[in-house]
């Protein structure tokens, strides 16, 4: 028990012990053992973090964007130097392979790189002579204290979707990490201070609903970014909006991939394998449904796919050539097994059964593959968030599109085809926020923005990229006239722009 490490929150650049009664145990999913513990942040801890962030807000917004960018250049360098250490922290608590952990750090780093050009992103419009002698220009100004609530599955990338953008825009930030995988986010916070961030600009906590409720209700918090499951995101959206905050809540998913009869099936098969089973399916952009157009397409695809699913190399993150790690917890494993049982009971064909895997003592599952899944089944309707792929067979492309468009979620969708017309029609008409054409996980790069539609996002702003800059700033429009401009005495009528 002595080798269990106690984690601390970071408030005002100092390590702080939580004061809530609750203590979270953090597991290594590859061994099933507790490796770290953290006493949760209490409501008072969160209030303190908000007050500190508020106190530092005036000074930080007065730092020029160029100087903020300079700090982020230092940060970028530190993340590169510490990638191995950060990846270890992610894999130890999440279970994903080291290469996958490095991949998510690289995607987070892209956002930091985007933020090093914050001068350019905050550049505004100026219009001369909107009326005689009158000019207008726009400013985008920081909001003050912003807060982020992040999920377990991307312990580095998702926090980095939020605080670098908010802080580059001149805000201060309170980050509430997932209690399952907090170590990487805490270390990333320390590195921000090493990079030169003034104390109190980023405060990082680990806590539960009580901690989140303070963030949602506190009058000094101006914006809430949430990434996590749909039921939690929906309630966070409601509560924070009720307290007059701007909210972006990026939520759950059921991402479909359509395989057309003319697709390169070998390419599609490999793409599906990585997108469905990478990170044990614990990605909001994981492909969890494949729609095959035509029975022949289904037969040929399954012939290639099923043996590869059967032979997936499942193991601990540090083992050689491992393709898929464990799921994050015993609860997750039980929930996924329960869904597989429901799929069988509801009449789907379980081609590959991943329930029995003899790998280690951790929370391991093999890959599961269902064929003949019907749109009324729970394995089709719900987000399982595990290594379970459903194949739905349809006759025509139009049936595939209709299925996706009537599904409750709309995060990502992909089509595999050689037909440009079909690809274009799909891109134009599919009801999803992120679309892939022969790309299975179309996660936008940092200068574009990430966000789904329907029950995959509540609020109107996608995250990072220019959507992020707009979310973390307020628009101000200034209209100016100087003494040499035309003066005609008092004007009582509203003036047009002539
Ligand atoms: P989760 O909703 O359980 O938790 C997310 C965050 O909310 C955590 O910080 C957690 O502590 C907090 N939380 C949990 N219950 C809460 C409650 N009742 N009140 C207030 N806060 C609460 O999600 P998770 O299991 O950590 O992550 C997996 C989910 O996140 C999946 O649904 C996945 O699709 C989604 N996700 C979405 C995106 C996206 O961009 N759309 C990205 C990554 C993950």
Coordinates of C-alpha atoms and ligand atoms in Angstrom, one line a residue:
X1 CA 0.0 0.0 0.0
X2 CA 3.0 2.3 0.7
X3 CA 3.8 2.7 -3.0
X4 CA 0.4 4.3 -3.7
X5 CA 1.1 8.0 -4.5
X6 CA -1.0 10.7 -3.1
X7 CA -1.9 13.4 -5.6
X8 CA -2.5 17.1 -4.8
X9 CA -4.5 19.8 -6.6
X10 CA -2.8 22.9 -7.9
X11 CA -4.1 26.2 -6.7
X12 CA -2.2 29.4 -7.1
X13 CA 0.7 27.4 -8.5
X14 CA 1.0 25.4 -5.2
X15 CA 0.2 21.8 -4.4
X16 CA -2.9 21.7 -2.2
X17 CA -4.5 18.7 -0.4
X18 CA -8.2 18.4 -1.0
X19 CA -10.6 18.9 1.8
X20 CA -13.6 16.9 0.7
X21 CA -14.5 13.7 2.5
X22 CA -14.2 11.6 -0.7
X23 CA -10.9 10.0 -1.6
X24 CA -10.6 8.7 -5.2
X25 CA -8.5 5.6 -5.9
X26 CA -6.8 5.7 -9.3
X27 CA -6.2 2.3 -10.9
X28 CA -3.8 1.0 -13.4
X29 CA -6.3 -0.8 -15.7
X30 CA -3.6 -3.2 -16.9
X31 CA -3.0 -4.7 -13.4
X32 CA -6.3 -3.8 -11.7
X33 CA -4.3 -2.3 -8.8
X34 CA -4.6 1.1 -7.2
X35 CA -1.6 3.2 -8.0
X36 CA -2.6 6.7 -6.8
X37 CA -5.1 8.4 -4.6
X38 CA -6.4 11.8 -4.3
X39 CA -8.6 13.4 -1.7
X40 CA -11.3 15.2 -3.7
X41 CA -11.5 19.0 -3.9
X42 CA -14.3 20.3 -1.7
X43 CA -16.7 23.1 -2.6
X44 CA -14.4 25.5 -0.6
X45 CA -11.3 24.4 -2.5
X46 CA -13.1 25.2 -5.8
X47 CA -14.3 28.5 -4.4
X48 CA -10.7 29.3 -3.4
X49 CA -9.4 28.4 -6.9
X50 CA -12.1 30.6 -8.5
X51 CA -11.2 33.5 -6.3
X52 CA -7.5 33.2 -7.0
X53 CA -8.2 33.0 -10.7
X54 CA -10.3 36.1 -10.4
X55 CA -7.7 38.0 -8.5
X56 CA -5.0 37.3 -11.1
X57 CA -7.4 38.1 -14.0
X58 CA -6.7 41.8 -14.3
X59 CA -2.9 41.3 -14.4
X60 CA -3.0 38.5 -16.9
X61 CA -5.3 40.2 -19.3
X62 CA -2.9 43.2 -19.2
X63 CA 0.0 40.9 -20.4
X64 CA 0.3 41.5 -24.2
X65 CA -0.7 38.7 -26.5
X66 CA 2.9 38.5 -27.7
X67 CA 4.2 37.8 -24.2
X68 CA 1.4 35.2 -23.6
X69 CA 2.5 33.6 -26.9
X70 CA 6.2 33.6 -25.7
X71 CA 5.2 31.6 -22.6
X72 CA 3.3 29.1 -24.9
X73 CA 6.4 28.7 -27.1
X74 CA 8.3 27.7 -23.9
X75 CA 5.4 25.4 -23.0
X76 CA 5.5 23.7 -26.4
X77 CA 9.2 22.9 -25.9
X78 CA 8.6 21.5 -22.4
X79 CA 5.8 19.2 -23.6
X80 CA 8.1 17.9 -26.3
X81 CA 10.8 17.3 -23.8
X82 CA 8.4 15.6 -21.3
X83 CA 6.4 13.5 -23.9
X84 CA 7.7 10.2 -22.6
X85 CA 6.9 11.0 -19.0
X86 CA 3.4 12.4 -19.9
X87 CA 2.6 9.3 -22.0
X88 CA 3.5 7.0 -19.1
X89 CA 1.2 8.9 -16.9
X90 CA -1.7 8.6 -19.4
X91 CA -1.1 4.9 -20.1
X92 CA -0.7 3.9 -16.4
X93 CA -4.1 5.4 -15.6
X94 CA -6.0 5.0 -18.8
X95 CA -4.6 1.8 -20.2
X96 CA -4.1 2.9 -23.8
X97 CA -0.8 2.0 -25.5
X98 CA 2.2 4.3 -25.2
X99 CA 2.1 5.2 -28.9
X100 CA -1.6 6.1 -28.6
X101 CA -0.8 8.2 -25.6
X102 CA 1.9 10.0 -27.5
X103 CA -0.5 10.5 -30.3
X104 CA -3.0 12.3 -28.1
X105 CA -0.2 14.5 -26.6
X106 CA 0.8 15.4 -30.2
X107 CA -2.9 16.4 -30.9
X108 CA -2.9 18.6 -27.8
X109 CA 0.4 20.1 -28.7
X110 CA -1.1 21.2 -32.0
X111 CA -3.5 23.4 -30.0
X112 CA -0.7 24.9 -28.1
X113 CA 1.0 25.7 -31.4
X114 CA -2.2 27.3 -32.7
X115 CA -2.2 29.5 -29.6
X116 CA 1.4 30.7 -30.1
X117 CA -0.1 32.7 -33.0
X118 CA -2.7 34.3 -30.7
X119 CA -1.7 37.8 -31.9
X120 CA -2.9 36.9 -35.3
X121 CA -6.1 35.2 -34.1
X122 CA -7.1 38.2 -32.0
X123 CA -6.5 40.6 -34.9
X124 CA -9.7 42.5 -35.5
X125 CA -11.6 44.3 -38.3
X126 CA -11.4 48.0 -38.9
X127 CA -13.8 49.9 -41.2
X128 CA -12.9 53.4 -42.1
X129 CA -15.7 55.9 -42.9
X130 CA -18.7 53.9 -41.8
X131 CA -20.3 57.4 -41.9
X132 CA -18.6 60.7 -42.6
X133 CA -15.6 61.1 -40.3
X134 CA -16.6 58.0 -38.4
X135 CA -14.7 54.7 -38.1
X136 CA -15.5 51.4 -36.5
X137 CA -13.5 48.5 -35.2
X138 CA -13.9 45.2 -33.3
X139 CA -12.1 44.0 -30.3
X140 CA -12.2 40.5 -28.8
X141 CA -11.7 40.8 -25.1
X142 CA -11.2 38.1 -22.4
X143 CA -14.1 37.0 -20.3
X144 CA -12.4 36.7 -16.9
X145 CA -12.4 33.3 -15.2
X146 CA -13.2 30.3 -17.4
X147 CA -13.6 26.7 -16.3
X148 CA -13.2 23.3 -17.9
X149 CA -14.5 19.8 -16.9
X150 CA -12.7 17.0 -18.7
X151 CA -13.3 13.2 -19.3
X152 CA -11.1 10.2 -18.5
X153 CA -10.4 9.1 -22.0
X154 CA -8.1 11.9 -23.2
X155 CA -6.2 13.0 -20.1
X156 CA -3.9 15.3 -22.1
X157 CA -5.6 16.3 -25.4
X158 CA -9.0 17.3 -24.0
X159 CA -7.6 19.6 -21.3
X160 CA -5.3 21.1 -24.0
X161 CA -8.4 21.8 -26.2
X162 CA -9.4 24.3 -23.4
X163 CA -6.9 26.0 -21.2
X164 CA -4.2 27.0 -23.7
X165 CA -6.8 28.8 -25.8
X166 CA -8.6 30.4 -22.9
X167 CA -5.3 31.6 -21.3
X168 CA -3.8 32.8 -24.7
X169 CA -7.0 34.9 -25.0
X170 CA -6.2 36.6 -21.7
X171 CA -8.5 34.6 -19.4
X172 CA -7.6 32.7 -16.2
X173 CA -8.7 29.1 -15.8
X174 CA -10.0 26.5 -13.4
X175 CA -9.6 23.0 -14.7
X176 CA -11.5 20.1 -13.2
X177 CA -9.9 16.8 -14.3
X178 CA -11.5 13.4 -14.4
X179 CA -11.0 11.5 -11.1
X180 CA -10.0 8.4 -13.1
X181 CA -7.0 9.8 -15.0
X182 CA -5.8 13.0 -13.3
X183 CA -2.0 12.7 -13.2
X184 CA -1.2 13.9 -16.7
X185 CA -3.4 17.0 -16.4
X186 CA -1.7 17.9 -13.1
X187 CA 1.8 17.5 -14.6
X188 CA 0.8 19.6 -17.6
X189 CA -0.3 22.3 -15.2
X190 CA 3.1 22.2 -13.5
X191 CA 4.8 22.5 -16.9
X192 CA 2.7 25.7 -17.6
X193 CA 4.3 27.2 -14.5
X194 CA 7.7 26.0 -15.6
X195 CA 7.1 27.7 -18.9
X196 CA 6.6 31.1 -17.1
X197 CA 2.8 31.3 -16.4
X198 CA 2.2 33.7 -13.5
X199 CA 0.8 32.0 -10.3
X200 CA -2.9 31.5 -10.2
X201 CA -3.7 31.8 -13.9
X202 CA -4.3 28.0 -14.2
X203 CA -5.7 26.2 -11.2
X204 CA -6.3 22.4 -11.5
X205 CA -8.5 20.3 -9.3
X206 CA -9.8 16.8 -9.1
X207 CA -13.3 16.4 -7.8
X208 CA -16.9 15.2 -8.3
X209 CA -20.3 16.7 -8.7
X210 CA -20.0 18.9 -5.6
X211 CA -16.9 20.5 -7.1
X212 CA -18.5 20.9 -10.6
X213 CA -21.7 22.5 -9.1
X214 CA -19.6 25.3 -7.6
X215 CA -18.1 26.0 -11.1
X216 CA -21.5 26.0 -12.7
X217 CA -23.1 28.3 -10.1
X218 CA -20.3 30.7 -9.1
X219 CA -20.9 34.3 -10.4
X220 CA -17.2 34.9 -11.1
X221 CA -17.0 32.0 -13.6
X222 CA -18.0 33.3 -17.0
X223 CA -17.7 30.3 -19.3
X224 CA -17.9 26.5 -18.9
X225 CA -16.2 24.0 -21.3
X226 CA -17.3 20.5 -20.8
X227 CA -16.3 17.3 -22.5
X228 CA -17.8 14.0 -21.3
X229 CA -21.0 11.9 -21.5
X230 CA -24.3 13.1 -22.8
X231 CA -26.4 12.9 -19.7
X232 CA -23.8 14.8 -17.6
X233 CA -23.2 17.3 -20.4
X234 CA -26.9 18.0 -20.8
X235 CA -27.3 18.7 -17.1
X236 CA -24.2 20.9 -17.0
X237 CA -25.5 22.8 -20.0
X238 CA -28.8 23.4 -18.3
X239 CA -27.3 24.4 -15.0
X240 CA -24.5 26.7 -16.3
X241 CA -26.9 28.4 -18.8
X242 CA -29.3 29.0 -15.9
X243 CA -26.5 30.8 -14.2
X244 CA -25.9 33.0 -17.3
X245 CA -22.6 31.4 -18.4
X246 CA -21.7 30.6 -21.9
X247 CA -21.4 26.9 -22.2
X248 CA -19.9 24.4 -24.7
X249 CA -20.7 20.8 -23.8
X250 CA -19.1 18.2 -26.1
X251 CA -20.7 14.9 -25.4
X252 CA -21.2 11.2 -26.4
X253 CA -21.3 9.7 -29.8
X254 CA -22.2 6.8 -32.0
X255 CA -20.1 7.2 -35.0
X256 CA -21.1 5.5 -38.2
X257 CA -18.9 4.5 -41.1
X258 CA -20.6 3.7 -44.4
X259 CA -18.9 1.2 -46.7
X260 CA -20.1 1.6 -50.3
X261 CA -20.0 -1.4 -52.8
X262 CA -17.2 0.4 -54.7
X263 CA -14.9 1.0 -51.7
X264 CA -11.4 -0.4 -51.5
X265 CA -12.4 -3.1 -48.9
X266 CA -8.8 -3.7 -47.7
X267 CA -8.4 -0.1 -47.0
X268 CA -11.8 0.1 -45.3
X269 CA -11.1 -3.0 -43.2
X270 CA -7.8 -1.7 -41.8
X271 CA -9.4 1.7 -41.2
X272 CA -12.3 0.2 -39.3
X273 CA -10.1 -2.0 -37.2
X274 CA -8.0 0.9 -35.9
X275 CA -11.0 3.2 -35.5
X276 CA -13.3 0.7 -33.7
X277 CA -10.7 -1.0 -31.5
X278 CA -7.9 1.5 -31.0
X279 CA -7.9 2.8 -27.4
X280 CA -10.3 -0.1 -26.7
X281 CA -13.1 1.9 -28.3
X282 CA -12.9 4.5 -25.6
X283 CA -12.8 7.5 -28.0
X284 CA -15.7 9.9 -28.7
X285 CA -14.7 9.5 -32.4
X286 CA -14.4 5.7 -32.3
X287 CA -16.3 4.0 -35.1
X288 CA -19.0 1.9 -33.4
X289 CA -21.3 1.2 -36.3
X290 CA -20.4 0.1 -39.8
X291 CA -23.2 0.3 -42.4
X292 CA -22.6 -1.9 -45.4
X293 CA -24.4 -1.1 -48.6
X294 CA -25.4 -4.3 -50.2
X295 CA -25.1 -7.9 -48.8
X296 CA -22.1 -8.7 -51.0
X297 CA -20.2 -5.7 -49.5
X298 CA -21.1 -7.0 -46.0
X299 CA -20.0 -10.6 -46.7
X300 CA -16.6 -9.5 -48.2
X301 CA -15.9 -7.0 -45.5
X302 CA -16.7 -9.4 -42.7
X303 CA -14.6 -12.1 -44.3
X304 CA -11.5 -9.8 -44.0
X305 CA -12.5 -8.1 -40.8
X306 CA -13.5 -11.0 -38.5
X307 CA -10.2 -12.8 -38.4
X308 CA -8.4 -9.5 -37.7
X309 CA -10.7 -8.7 -34.8
X310 CA -10.1 -12.2 -33.5
X311 CA -6.4 -11.8 -33.6
X312 CA -6.2 -8.3 -32.1
X313 CA -3.1 -8.2 -29.9
X314 CA -4.5 -7.2 -26.5
X315 CA -2.1 -6.4 -23.6
X316 CA -0.6 -3.9 -21.2
X317 CA 0.5 -0.5 -22.6
X318 CA 4.2 -1.2 -22.2
X319 CA 4.2 -4.7 -23.8
X320 CA 5.7 -5.0 -27.3
X321 CA 3.4 -4.8 -30.3
X322 CA 0.2 -4.4 -28.3
X323 CA -2.7 -3.0 -30.4
X324 CA -5.3 -2.6 -27.7
X325 CA -5.1 -2.1 -23.9
X326 CA -7.7 -2.7 -21.2
X327 CA -10.8 -0.6 -20.6
X328 CA -10.5 1.9 -17.9
X329 CA -12.3 0.2 -15.0
X330 CA -14.1 -2.9 -13.8
X331 CA -17.4 -0.9 -13.9
X332 CA -16.7 -0.1 -17.6
X333 CA -15.9 -3.7 -18.3
X334 CA -19.1 -4.9 -16.6
X335 CA -21.2 -2.4 -18.6
X336 CA -19.6 -3.4 -21.9
X337 CA -20.2 -7.1 -21.2
X338 CA -23.8 -6.3 -20.3
X339 CA -24.3 -4.6 -23.7
X340 CA -22.8 -7.7 -25.5
X341 CA -25.3 -9.8 -23.6
X342 CA -28.1 -7.5 -24.6
X343 CA -27.0 -7.7 -28.3
X344 CA -27.1 -11.5 -28.2
X345 CA -30.5 -11.5 -26.4
X346 CA -32.0 -9.0 -28.9
X347 CA -31.0 -11.3 -31.9
X348 CA -27.8 -9.8 -33.4
X349 CA -25.2 -12.3 -34.6
X350 CA -22.1 -12.2 -32.4
X351 CA -19.4 -13.1 -34.9
X352 CA -16.5 -12.5 -32.5
X353 CA -16.9 -12.6 -28.8
X354 CA -14.4 -10.5 -26.8
X355 CA -15.8 -11.3 -23.4
X356 CA -13.4 -14.1 -22.6
X357 CA -9.8 -13.0 -22.8
X358 CA -7.1 -14.6 -20.8
X359 CA -4.9 -11.5 -20.7
X360 CA -3.6 -10.5 -17.2
X361 CA -5.6 -9.5 -14.2
X362 CA -6.6 -6.0 -15.4
X363 CA -9.8 -4.8 -17.0
X364 CA -9.2 -6.5 -20.3
X365 CA -11.6 -7.4 -23.1
X366 CA -11.0 -8.7 -26.6
X367 CA -12.6 -7.1 -29.6
X368 CA -16.3 -8.0 -30.2
X369 CA -18.0 -7.9 -33.6
X370 CA -21.8 -8.1 -34.2
X371 CA -23.4 -8.7 -37.6
X372 CA -27.1 -8.2 -38.5
X373 CA -27.6 -5.4 -36.0
X374 CA -31.0 -3.8 -36.2
X375 CA -31.6 -0.1 -35.5
X376 CA -33.9 -0.9 -32.6
X377 CA -31.3 -2.7 -30.6
X378 CA -29.6 -1.2 -27.6
X379 CA -26.1 -2.0 -29.0
X380 CA -27.1 0.2 -32.0
X381 CA -28.8 3.0 -30.1
X382 CA -26.5 3.5 -27.1
X383 CA -22.9 4.6 -26.8
X384 CA -21.1 1.5 -25.4
X385 CA -17.7 3.1 -25.2
X386 CA -15.8 -0.2 -25.5
X387 CA -14.3 -2.5 -28.2
X388 CA -17.6 -3.5 -29.7
X389 CA -18.5 -3.0 -33.3
X390 CA -21.9 -3.4 -34.9
X391 CA -22.5 -4.1 -38.5
X392 CA -25.8 -2.9 -39.9
X393 CA -26.7 -4.1 -43.5
X394 CA -28.7 -1.9 -45.8
X395 CA -29.6 -2.2 -49.5
X396 CA -29.0 1.4 -50.7
X397 CA -26.8 4.4 -49.9
X398 CA -30.0 6.4 -49.1
X399 CA -30.9 3.9 -46.3
X400 CA -27.4 4.4 -44.8
X401 CA -27.7 8.2 -44.8
X402 CA -31.3 8.0 -43.3
X403 CA -30.0 5.8 -40.5
X404 CA -27.3 8.2 -39.6
X405 CA -29.5 11.2 -39.8
X406 CA -32.1 9.8 -37.6
X407 CA -29.7 8.7 -34.9
X408 CA -29.7 10.7 -31.7
X409 CA -25.9 11.4 -31.8
X410 CA -24.1 13.3 -34.5
X411 CA -20.4 13.6 -33.6
X412 CA -18.5 12.0 -36.6
X413 CA -19.5 10.1 -39.7
X414 CA -17.4 8.6 -42.5
X415 CA -17.9 7.1 -45.9
X416 CA -15.6 4.8 -47.8
X417 CA -16.1 5.0 -51.5
X418 CA -14.3 5.7 -54.8
X419 CA -17.4 7.6 -56.1
X420 CA -16.9 11.4 -55.8
X421 CA -20.6 12.1 -56.2
X422 CA -21.6 9.8 -53.4
X423 CA -18.8 11.3 -51.2
X424 CA -19.9 14.9 -52.0
X425 CA -23.6 14.1 -51.4
X426 CA -22.6 12.5 -48.0
X427 CA -20.5 15.4 -46.9
X428 CA -23.3 17.9 -47.8
X429 CA -26.2 16.0 -46.3
X430 CA -25.0 13.9 -43.4
X431 CA -26.2 15.1 -39.9
X432 CA -22.9 15.1 -38.1
X433 CA -20.4 17.7 -37.1
X434 CA -17.2 16.0 -38.4
X435 CA -17.1 14.0 -41.7
X436 CA -14.5 11.7 -43.1
X437 CA -14.2 10.6 -46.7
X438 CA -12.1 7.5 -46.7
X439 CA -10.9 8.8 -43.3
X440 CA -12.3 6.8 -40.4
X441 CA -11.7 9.2 -37.5
X442 CA -12.0 12.7 -38.9
X443 CA -10.7 14.6 -35.9
X444 CA -10.1 18.1 -37.1
X445 CA -6.6 19.5 -36.7
X446 CA -6.1 22.4 -34.2
X447 CA -6.7 25.3 -36.7
X448 CA -10.1 23.8 -37.5
X449 CA -12.5 23.3 -34.7
X450 CA -13.9 20.1 -33.1
X451 CA -17.6 19.6 -32.4
X452 CA -20.5 17.4 -33.1
X453 CA -24.2 17.9 -33.8
X454 CA -27.4 16.8 -32.2
X455 CA -27.0 15.1 -28.7
X456 CA -23.2 15.2 -29.2
X457 CA -22.9 18.9 -28.4
X458 CA -25.0 21.3 -26.3
X459 CA -24.3 25.0 -26.9
X460 CA -23.4 26.6 -30.2
X461 CA -19.6 26.7 -30.1
X462 CA -17.2 23.9 -31.2
X463 CA -13.9 23.7 -29.4
X464 CA -10.4 25.0 -30.2
X465 CA -9.4 26.7 -33.5
X466 CA -11.2 30.0 -34.2
X467 CA -14.4 28.7 -32.6
X468 CA -12.4 28.4 -29.4
X469 CA -11.0 31.9 -29.7
X470 CA -14.6 33.3 -30.1
X471 CA -15.9 31.2 -27.2
X472 CA -13.2 32.5 -24.8
X473 CA -13.6 36.2 -25.8
X474 CA -16.3 38.8 -25.9
X475 CA -16.9 41.0 -29.0
X476 CA -16.8 44.7 -28.5
X477 CA -17.4 47.1 -31.4
X478 CA -16.0 50.6 -31.1
X479 CA -17.4 53.5 -33.2
X480 CA -15.2 56.7 -33.2
X481 CA -15.4 60.2 -34.3
X482 CA -12.8 62.9 -33.6
X483 CA -13.2 66.7 -33.3
X484 CA -12.2 67.3 -36.9
X485 CA -15.1 65.0 -38.1
X486 CA -18.3 66.6 -39.3
X487 CA -20.5 68.1 -36.5
X488 CA -24.0 69.1 -37.2
X489 CA -25.3 69.8 -33.7
X490 CA -27.6 67.5 -31.8
X491 CA -29.1 64.6 -33.8
X492 CA -32.4 63.1 -32.6
X493 CA -32.9 60.6 -35.3
X494 CA -31.2 57.2 -35.7
X495 CA -28.5 57.6 -38.3
X496 CA -28.0 55.3 -41.3
X497 CA -24.5 54.6 -42.6
X498 CA -24.4 57.4 -45.2
Ligands
LIG1 P1 -18.4 11.6 -17.7 O1 -19.5 12.3 -18.2 O2 -18.6 10.5 -16.7 O3 -17.4 12.5 -16.9 C1 -16.9 13.7 -17.5 C2 -16.5 14.7 -16.5 O4 -17.7 15.1 -15.7 C3 -15.5 14.2 -15.4 O5 -14.7 15.2 -15.0 C4 -16.4 13.8 -14.3 O6 -15.8 13.9 -13.0 C5 -17.5 14.8 -14.3 N1 -18.8 14.3 -13.9 C6 -19.3 13.0 -13.9 N2 -20.5 13.0 -13.4 C7 -20.9 14.2 -13.1 C8 -22.1 14.8 -12.5 N3 -23.1 14.1 -12.2 N4 -22.1 16.1 -12.3 C9 -21.0 16.9 -12.6 N5 -19.9 16.4 -13.1 C10 -19.8 15.1 -13.4 O7 -17.5 11.1 -18.9 P2 -16.3 10.1 -18.9 O8 -16.8 8.7 -18.7 O9 -15.2 10.6 -18.1 O10 -15.8 10.2 -20.5 C11 -16.4 9.4 -21.5 C12 -17.5 10.2 -22.2 O11 -16.9 11.4 -22.7 C13 -18.0 9.4 -23.4 O12 -19.4 9.6 -23.5 C14 -17.4 10.1 -24.6 O13 -18.1 10.1 -25.8 C15 -17.3 11.5 -24.1 N6 -16.3 12.3 -24.8 C16 -16.7 13.2 -25.7 C17 -15.8 13.9 -26.5 C18 -16.3 14.9 -27.5 O14 -15.5 15.7 -27.9 N7 -17.5 14.9 -27.9 C19 -14.4 13.7 -26.3 C20 -14.0 12.8 -25.3 C21 -15.0 12.1 -24.6

